[in-house]
Short mmCIF file of C-alpha atoms and ligand atoms in Angstrom, two decimals:
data_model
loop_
_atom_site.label_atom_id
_atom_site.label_comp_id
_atom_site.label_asym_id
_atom_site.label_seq_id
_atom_site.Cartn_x
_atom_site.Cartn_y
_atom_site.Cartn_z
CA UNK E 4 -99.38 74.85 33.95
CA UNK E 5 -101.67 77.49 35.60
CA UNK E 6 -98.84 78.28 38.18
CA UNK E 7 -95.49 78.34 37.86
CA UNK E 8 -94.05 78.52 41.89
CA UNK E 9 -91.74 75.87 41.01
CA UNK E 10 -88.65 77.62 39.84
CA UNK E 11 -85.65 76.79 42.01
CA UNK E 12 -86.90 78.22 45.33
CA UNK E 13 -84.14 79.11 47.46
CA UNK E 14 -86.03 77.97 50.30
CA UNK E 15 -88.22 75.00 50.28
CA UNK E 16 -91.68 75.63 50.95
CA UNK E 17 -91.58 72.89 53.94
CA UNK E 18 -89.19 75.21 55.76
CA UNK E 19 -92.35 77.52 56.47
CA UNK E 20 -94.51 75.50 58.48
CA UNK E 21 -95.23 74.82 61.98
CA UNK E 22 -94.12 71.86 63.27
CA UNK E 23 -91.43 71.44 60.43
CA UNK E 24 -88.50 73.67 61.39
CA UNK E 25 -86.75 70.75 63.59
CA UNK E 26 -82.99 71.10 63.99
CA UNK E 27 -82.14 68.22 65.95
CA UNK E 28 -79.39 65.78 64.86
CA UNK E 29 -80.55 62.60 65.06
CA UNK E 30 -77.55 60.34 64.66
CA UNK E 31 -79.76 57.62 63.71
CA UNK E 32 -76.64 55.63 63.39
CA UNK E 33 -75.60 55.66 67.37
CA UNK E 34 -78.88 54.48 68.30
CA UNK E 35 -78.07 51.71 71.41
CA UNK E 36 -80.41 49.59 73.12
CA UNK E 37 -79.36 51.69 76.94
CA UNK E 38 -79.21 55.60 74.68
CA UNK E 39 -81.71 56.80 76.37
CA UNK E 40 -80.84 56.17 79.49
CA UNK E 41 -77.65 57.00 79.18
CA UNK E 42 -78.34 60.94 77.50
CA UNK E 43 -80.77 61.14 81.01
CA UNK E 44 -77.50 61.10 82.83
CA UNK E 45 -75.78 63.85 80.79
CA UNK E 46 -75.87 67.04 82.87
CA UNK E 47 -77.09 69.46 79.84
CA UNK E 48 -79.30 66.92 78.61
CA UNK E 49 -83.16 68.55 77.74
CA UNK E 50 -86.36 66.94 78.09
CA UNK E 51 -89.42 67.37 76.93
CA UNK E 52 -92.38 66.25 78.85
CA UNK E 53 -95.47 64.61 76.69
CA UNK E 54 -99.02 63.84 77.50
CA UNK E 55 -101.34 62.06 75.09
CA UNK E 56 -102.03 65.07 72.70
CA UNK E 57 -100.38 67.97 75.51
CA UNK E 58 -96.79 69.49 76.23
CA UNK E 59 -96.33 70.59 79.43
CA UNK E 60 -94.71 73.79 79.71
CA UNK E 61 -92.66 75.55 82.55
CA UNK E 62 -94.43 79.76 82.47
CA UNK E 63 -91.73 79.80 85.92
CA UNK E 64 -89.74 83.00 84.06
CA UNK E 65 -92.89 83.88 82.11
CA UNK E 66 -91.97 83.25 78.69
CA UNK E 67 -93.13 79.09 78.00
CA UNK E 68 -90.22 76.91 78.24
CA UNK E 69 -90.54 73.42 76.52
CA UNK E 70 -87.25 72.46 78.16
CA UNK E 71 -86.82 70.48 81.50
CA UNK E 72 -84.17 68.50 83.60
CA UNK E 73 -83.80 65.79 84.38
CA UNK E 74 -84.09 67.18 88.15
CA UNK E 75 -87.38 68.64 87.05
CA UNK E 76 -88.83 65.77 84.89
CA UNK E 77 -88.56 63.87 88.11
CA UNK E 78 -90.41 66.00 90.37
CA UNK E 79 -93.42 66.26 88.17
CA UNK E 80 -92.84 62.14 87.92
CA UNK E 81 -92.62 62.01 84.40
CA UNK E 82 -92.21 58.39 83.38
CA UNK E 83 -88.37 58.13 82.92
CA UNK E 84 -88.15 54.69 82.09
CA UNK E 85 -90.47 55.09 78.73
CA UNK E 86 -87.87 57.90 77.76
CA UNK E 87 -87.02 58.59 73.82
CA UNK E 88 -83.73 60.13 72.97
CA UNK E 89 -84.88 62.29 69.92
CA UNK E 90 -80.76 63.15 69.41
CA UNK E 91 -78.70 66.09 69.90
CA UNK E 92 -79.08 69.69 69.64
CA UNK E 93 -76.45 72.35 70.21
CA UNK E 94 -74.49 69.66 71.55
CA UNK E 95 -77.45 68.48 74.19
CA UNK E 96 -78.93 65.27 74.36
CA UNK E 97 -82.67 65.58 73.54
CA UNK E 98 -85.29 63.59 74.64
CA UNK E 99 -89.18 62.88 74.91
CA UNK E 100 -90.74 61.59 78.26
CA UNK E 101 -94.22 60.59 78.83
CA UNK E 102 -95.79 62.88 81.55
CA UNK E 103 -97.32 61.39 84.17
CA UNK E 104 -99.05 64.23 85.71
CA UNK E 105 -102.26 65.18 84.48
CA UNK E 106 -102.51 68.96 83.37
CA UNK E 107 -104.93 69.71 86.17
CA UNK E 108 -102.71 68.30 89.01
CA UNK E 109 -99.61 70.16 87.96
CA UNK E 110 -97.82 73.10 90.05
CA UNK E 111 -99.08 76.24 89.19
CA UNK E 112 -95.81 77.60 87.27
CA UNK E 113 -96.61 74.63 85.04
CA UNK E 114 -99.19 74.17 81.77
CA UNK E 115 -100.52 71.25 79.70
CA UNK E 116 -101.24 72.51 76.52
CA UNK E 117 -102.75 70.66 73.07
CA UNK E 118 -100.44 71.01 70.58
CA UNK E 119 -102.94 72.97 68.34
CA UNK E 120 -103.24 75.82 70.83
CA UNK E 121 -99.18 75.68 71.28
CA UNK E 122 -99.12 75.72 67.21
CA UNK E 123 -101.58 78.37 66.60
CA UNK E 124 -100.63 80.74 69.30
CA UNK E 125 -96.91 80.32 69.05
CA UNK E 126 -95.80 79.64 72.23
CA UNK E 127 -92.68 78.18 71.25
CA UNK E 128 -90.55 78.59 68.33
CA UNK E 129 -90.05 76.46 65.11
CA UNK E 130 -87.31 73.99 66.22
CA UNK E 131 -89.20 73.82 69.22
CA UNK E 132 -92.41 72.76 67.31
CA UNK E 133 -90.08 70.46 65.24
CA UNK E 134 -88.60 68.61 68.09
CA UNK E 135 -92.68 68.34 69.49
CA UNK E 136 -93.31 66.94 66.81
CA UNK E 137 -91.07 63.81 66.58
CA UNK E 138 -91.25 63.02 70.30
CA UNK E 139 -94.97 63.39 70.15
CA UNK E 140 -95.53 60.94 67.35
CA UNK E 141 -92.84 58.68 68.81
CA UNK E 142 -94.35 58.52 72.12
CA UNK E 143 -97.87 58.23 70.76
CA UNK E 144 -96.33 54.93 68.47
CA UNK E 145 -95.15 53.40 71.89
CA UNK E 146 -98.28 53.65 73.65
CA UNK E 147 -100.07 52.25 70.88
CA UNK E 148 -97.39 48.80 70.22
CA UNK E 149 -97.13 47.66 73.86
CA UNK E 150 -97.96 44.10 72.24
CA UNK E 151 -96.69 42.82 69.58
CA UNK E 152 -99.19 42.30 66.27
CA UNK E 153 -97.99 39.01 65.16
CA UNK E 154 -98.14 37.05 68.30
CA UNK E 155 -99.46 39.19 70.98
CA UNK E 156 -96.91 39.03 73.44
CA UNK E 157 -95.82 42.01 75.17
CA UNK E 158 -93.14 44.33 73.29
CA UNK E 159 -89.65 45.87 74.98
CA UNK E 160 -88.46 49.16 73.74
CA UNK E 161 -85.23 49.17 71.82
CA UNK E 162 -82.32 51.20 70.20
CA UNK E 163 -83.10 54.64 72.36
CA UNK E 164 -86.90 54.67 71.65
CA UNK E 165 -86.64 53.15 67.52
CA UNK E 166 -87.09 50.16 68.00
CA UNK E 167 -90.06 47.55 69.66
CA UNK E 168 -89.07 44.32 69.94
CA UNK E 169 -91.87 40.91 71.19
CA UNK E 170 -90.56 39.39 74.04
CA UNK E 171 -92.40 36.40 72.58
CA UNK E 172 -91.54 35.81 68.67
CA UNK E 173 -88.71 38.35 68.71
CA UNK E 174 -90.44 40.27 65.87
CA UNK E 175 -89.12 43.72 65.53
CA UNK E 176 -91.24 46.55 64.63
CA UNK E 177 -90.83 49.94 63.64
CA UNK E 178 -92.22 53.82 64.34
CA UNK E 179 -94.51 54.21 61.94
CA UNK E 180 -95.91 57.51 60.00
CA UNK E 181 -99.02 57.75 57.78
CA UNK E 182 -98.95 59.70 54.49
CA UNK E 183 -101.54 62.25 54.19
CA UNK E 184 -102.05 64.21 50.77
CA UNK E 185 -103.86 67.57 50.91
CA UNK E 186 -104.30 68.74 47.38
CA UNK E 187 -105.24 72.68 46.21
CA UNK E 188 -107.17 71.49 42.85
CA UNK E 189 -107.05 74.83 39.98
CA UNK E 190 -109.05 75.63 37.13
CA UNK E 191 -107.65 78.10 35.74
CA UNK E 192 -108.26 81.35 38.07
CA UNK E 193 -110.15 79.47 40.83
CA UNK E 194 -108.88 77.09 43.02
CA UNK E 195 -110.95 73.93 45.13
CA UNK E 196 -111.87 74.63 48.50
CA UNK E 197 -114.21 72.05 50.75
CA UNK E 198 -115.37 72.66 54.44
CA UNK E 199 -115.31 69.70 56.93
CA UNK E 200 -118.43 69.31 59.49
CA UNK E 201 -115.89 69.98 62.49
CA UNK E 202 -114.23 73.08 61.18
CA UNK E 203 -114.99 76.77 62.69
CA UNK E 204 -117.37 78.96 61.14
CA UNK E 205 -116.35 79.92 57.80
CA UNK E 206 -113.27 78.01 57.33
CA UNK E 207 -112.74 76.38 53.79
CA UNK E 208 -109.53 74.64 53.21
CA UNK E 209 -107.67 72.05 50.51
CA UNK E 210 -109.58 68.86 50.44
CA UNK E 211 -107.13 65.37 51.73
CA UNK E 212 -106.86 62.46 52.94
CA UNK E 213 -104.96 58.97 53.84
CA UNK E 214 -102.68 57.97 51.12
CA UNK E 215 -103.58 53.67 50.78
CA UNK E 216 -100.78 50.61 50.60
CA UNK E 217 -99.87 50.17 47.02
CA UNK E 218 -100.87 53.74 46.06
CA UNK E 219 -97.93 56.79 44.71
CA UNK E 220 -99.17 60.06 46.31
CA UNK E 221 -100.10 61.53 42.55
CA UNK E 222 -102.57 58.69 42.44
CA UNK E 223 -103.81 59.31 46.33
CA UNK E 224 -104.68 63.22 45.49
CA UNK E 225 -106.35 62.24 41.91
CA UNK E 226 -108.72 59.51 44.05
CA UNK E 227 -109.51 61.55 47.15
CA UNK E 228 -110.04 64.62 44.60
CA UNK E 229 -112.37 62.75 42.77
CA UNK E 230 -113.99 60.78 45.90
CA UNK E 231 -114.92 63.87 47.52
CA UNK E 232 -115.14 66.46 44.52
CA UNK E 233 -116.40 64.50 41.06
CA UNK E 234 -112.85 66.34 39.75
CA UNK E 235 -110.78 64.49 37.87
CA UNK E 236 -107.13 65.67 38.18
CA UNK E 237 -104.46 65.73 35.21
CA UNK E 238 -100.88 67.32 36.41
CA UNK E 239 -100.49 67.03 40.15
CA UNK E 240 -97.06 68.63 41.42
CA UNK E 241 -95.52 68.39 44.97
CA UNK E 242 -95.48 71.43 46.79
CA UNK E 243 -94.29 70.73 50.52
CA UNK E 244 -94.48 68.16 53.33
CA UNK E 245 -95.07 68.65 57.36
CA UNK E 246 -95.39 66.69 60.21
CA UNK E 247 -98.20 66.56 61.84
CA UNK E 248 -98.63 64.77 65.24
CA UNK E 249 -102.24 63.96 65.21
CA UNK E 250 -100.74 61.21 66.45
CA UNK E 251 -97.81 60.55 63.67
CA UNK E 252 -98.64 61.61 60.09
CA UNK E 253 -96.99 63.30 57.37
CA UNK E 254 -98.92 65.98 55.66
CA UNK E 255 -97.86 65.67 51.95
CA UNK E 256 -99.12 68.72 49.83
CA UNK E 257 -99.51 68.99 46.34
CA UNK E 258 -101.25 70.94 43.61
CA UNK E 259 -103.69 69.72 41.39
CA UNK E 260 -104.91 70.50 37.51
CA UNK E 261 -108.59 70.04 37.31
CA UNK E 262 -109.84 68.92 34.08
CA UNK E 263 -113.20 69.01 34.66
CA UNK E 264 -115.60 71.50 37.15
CA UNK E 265 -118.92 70.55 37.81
CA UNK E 266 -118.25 69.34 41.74
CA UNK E 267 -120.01 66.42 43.11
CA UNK E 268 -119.70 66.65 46.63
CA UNK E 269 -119.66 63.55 48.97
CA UNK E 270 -121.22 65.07 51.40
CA UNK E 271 -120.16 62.15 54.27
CA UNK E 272 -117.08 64.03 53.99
CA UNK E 273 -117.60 67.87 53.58
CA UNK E 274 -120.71 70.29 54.38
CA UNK E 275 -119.62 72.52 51.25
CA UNK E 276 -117.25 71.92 48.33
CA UNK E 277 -117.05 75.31 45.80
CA UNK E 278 -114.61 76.86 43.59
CA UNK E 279 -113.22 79.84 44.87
CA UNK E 280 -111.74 82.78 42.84
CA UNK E 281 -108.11 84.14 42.93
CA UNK E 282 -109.94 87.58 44.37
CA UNK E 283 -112.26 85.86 46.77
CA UNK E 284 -108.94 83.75 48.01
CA UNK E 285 -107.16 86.77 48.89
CA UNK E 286 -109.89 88.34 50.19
CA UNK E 287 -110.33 85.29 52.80
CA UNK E 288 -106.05 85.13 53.36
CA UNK E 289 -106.44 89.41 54.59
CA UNK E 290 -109.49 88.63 56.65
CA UNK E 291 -111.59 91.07 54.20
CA UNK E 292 -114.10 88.19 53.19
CA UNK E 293 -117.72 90.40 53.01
CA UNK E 294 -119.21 87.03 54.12
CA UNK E 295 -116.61 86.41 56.59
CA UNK E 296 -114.89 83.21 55.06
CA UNK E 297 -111.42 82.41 55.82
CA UNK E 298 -108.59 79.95 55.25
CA UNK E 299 -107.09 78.00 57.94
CA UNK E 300 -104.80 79.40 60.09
CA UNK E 301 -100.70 80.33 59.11
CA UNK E 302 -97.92 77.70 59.27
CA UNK E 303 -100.96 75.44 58.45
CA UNK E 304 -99.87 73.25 54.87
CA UNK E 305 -103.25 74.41 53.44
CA UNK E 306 -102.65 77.79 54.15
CA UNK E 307 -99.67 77.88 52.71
CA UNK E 308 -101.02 75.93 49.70
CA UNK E 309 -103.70 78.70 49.36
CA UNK E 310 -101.29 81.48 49.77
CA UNK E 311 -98.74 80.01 47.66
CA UNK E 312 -101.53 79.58 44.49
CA UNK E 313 -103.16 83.48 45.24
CA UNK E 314 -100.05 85.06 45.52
CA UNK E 315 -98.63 83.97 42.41
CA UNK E 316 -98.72 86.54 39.32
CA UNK E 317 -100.26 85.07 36.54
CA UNK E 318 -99.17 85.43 33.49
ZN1 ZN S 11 -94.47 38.57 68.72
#
């Protein structure tokens, strides 16, 4: 193995990325059809207020609060009766509430933000990003299963926000998440690293992509890595998973052993494909790149995937 991170961490390697650090309870098995309307009526219950790809934020006492009331969700008309209970936390029902009000229509204490500015700027902490993360995809799942795909009739929310069921064929479906793999491929001292068309100037990150029905996620990171790369993979190890609610996947990240190196780049996919070395890695993670290249940004999987790799001693 040309790493060896894999020793009994005391701390998975999940636990250090944004939208990961959720600490809500989800009693799963006290879902009921009316728990979501029910937890609105609780007093200490604490709501979070979703717009397609924005949480809106209360700046009233400076600091961004995710948190609202009931009282509050109403005056900004969030849409109560589409409400998610997400569980408890601290003893307080939580929940997720599509907002109705448009970011540009809100009072002036209040903000829309995307999630990527809330991630990469930090405006709210880890089990903050956590619960984002599962009311955002959850949310985004209703809004996208309002009819049922075996008949076509409409579909009723069920079980506190887990549940659709079709008022027509009584099929019951499911919130749904899509398996991602994002792979750091190594060669000995160098590690993979591709740039997308749509990434900033001078950003190269691990190469991924959609894991397929019927496929393990060893055999999704050896196809994409080879798809987009010409690199066949031998050893691929699991490294550490995050959520990632663009709108409900599950980043899976691994590491991959390359056993050839002569890249073929599909270049449908990425602008640039290289191998990088351990040096020129850390140079890019301390922002001392002399041609200004960089990894993505912190609490990002790749990042951590990078950082992980070039901050390992080898032997
Ligand atoms: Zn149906």
């Amino acid at each position: 193995m040309p790493f060896s991170l894999f020793s009994a961490p005391e701390r998975e390697a999940s636990h250090f990325l944004g939208f990961a650090g959720n600490v809500i309870e989800r009693q799963s098995e006290k879902r009921s059809d009316d728990a979501a309307r029910l937890a609105l009526t609780e007093p200490e219950a604490r709501l979070l207020l979703i717009a397609p790809g924005r949480l809106v934020l209360d700046f009233g006492n400076g600091a961004a609060n995710p948190y609202f009331t009931l009282a509050a969700a109403q005056a900004l008309e969030a849409a109560l009766d589409e409400a998610v209970l997400l569980g408890r936390a601290d003893g307080s029902a939580m929940l997720a509430v599509p907002a109705a009000a448009e970011g540009e229509s809100l009072p002036e204490r209040f903000k829309a933000i995307d999630f990527r500015s809330i991630h990469a700027q930090g405006l709210i902490d880890g089990a903050g990003l956590g619960a984002l993360a599962q009311g955002a995809a959850l949310l985004a799942w209703h809004a996208n299963h309002r009819f049922c795909g075996r008949c076509g009739a409409a579909t009723e929310m069920r079980a506190g926000g887990y549940k659709r069921v079709c008022t027509g064929c009584s099929a019951e479906h499911f919130p749904r998440t899509d398996p991602v793999v994002i792979m750091l491929t190594v060669s000995g001292d160098k590690c993979l690293l591709g740039r997308g068309r749509h990434f900033a100037a001078g950003v190269y990150s691990a190469l991924a992509g959609f894991v397929e029905p019927g496929e393990t996620i060893e055999a999704a990171v050896r196809r994409e890595t080879l798809e987009e790369a010409g690199i066949r993979l031998g050893r691929v190890v699991y490294h550490a998973s995050q959520p990632w609610p663009f709108p409900y996947s599950l980043m899976i990240g691994c590491f991959g052993e390359a056993l050839n190196e002569d890249i073929v780049t599909d270049t449908a996919e990425l602008e640039d494909c290289r191998w990088f070395s351990r040096t020129e890695v850390r140079q890019m993670l301390a922002g001392t790149h002399p041609a200004e290249l960089k990894v993505p940004a912190r609490h990002s999987i790749a990042h951590q995937l990078i950082r992980a790799w070039a901050e390992d001693i080898p032997d």
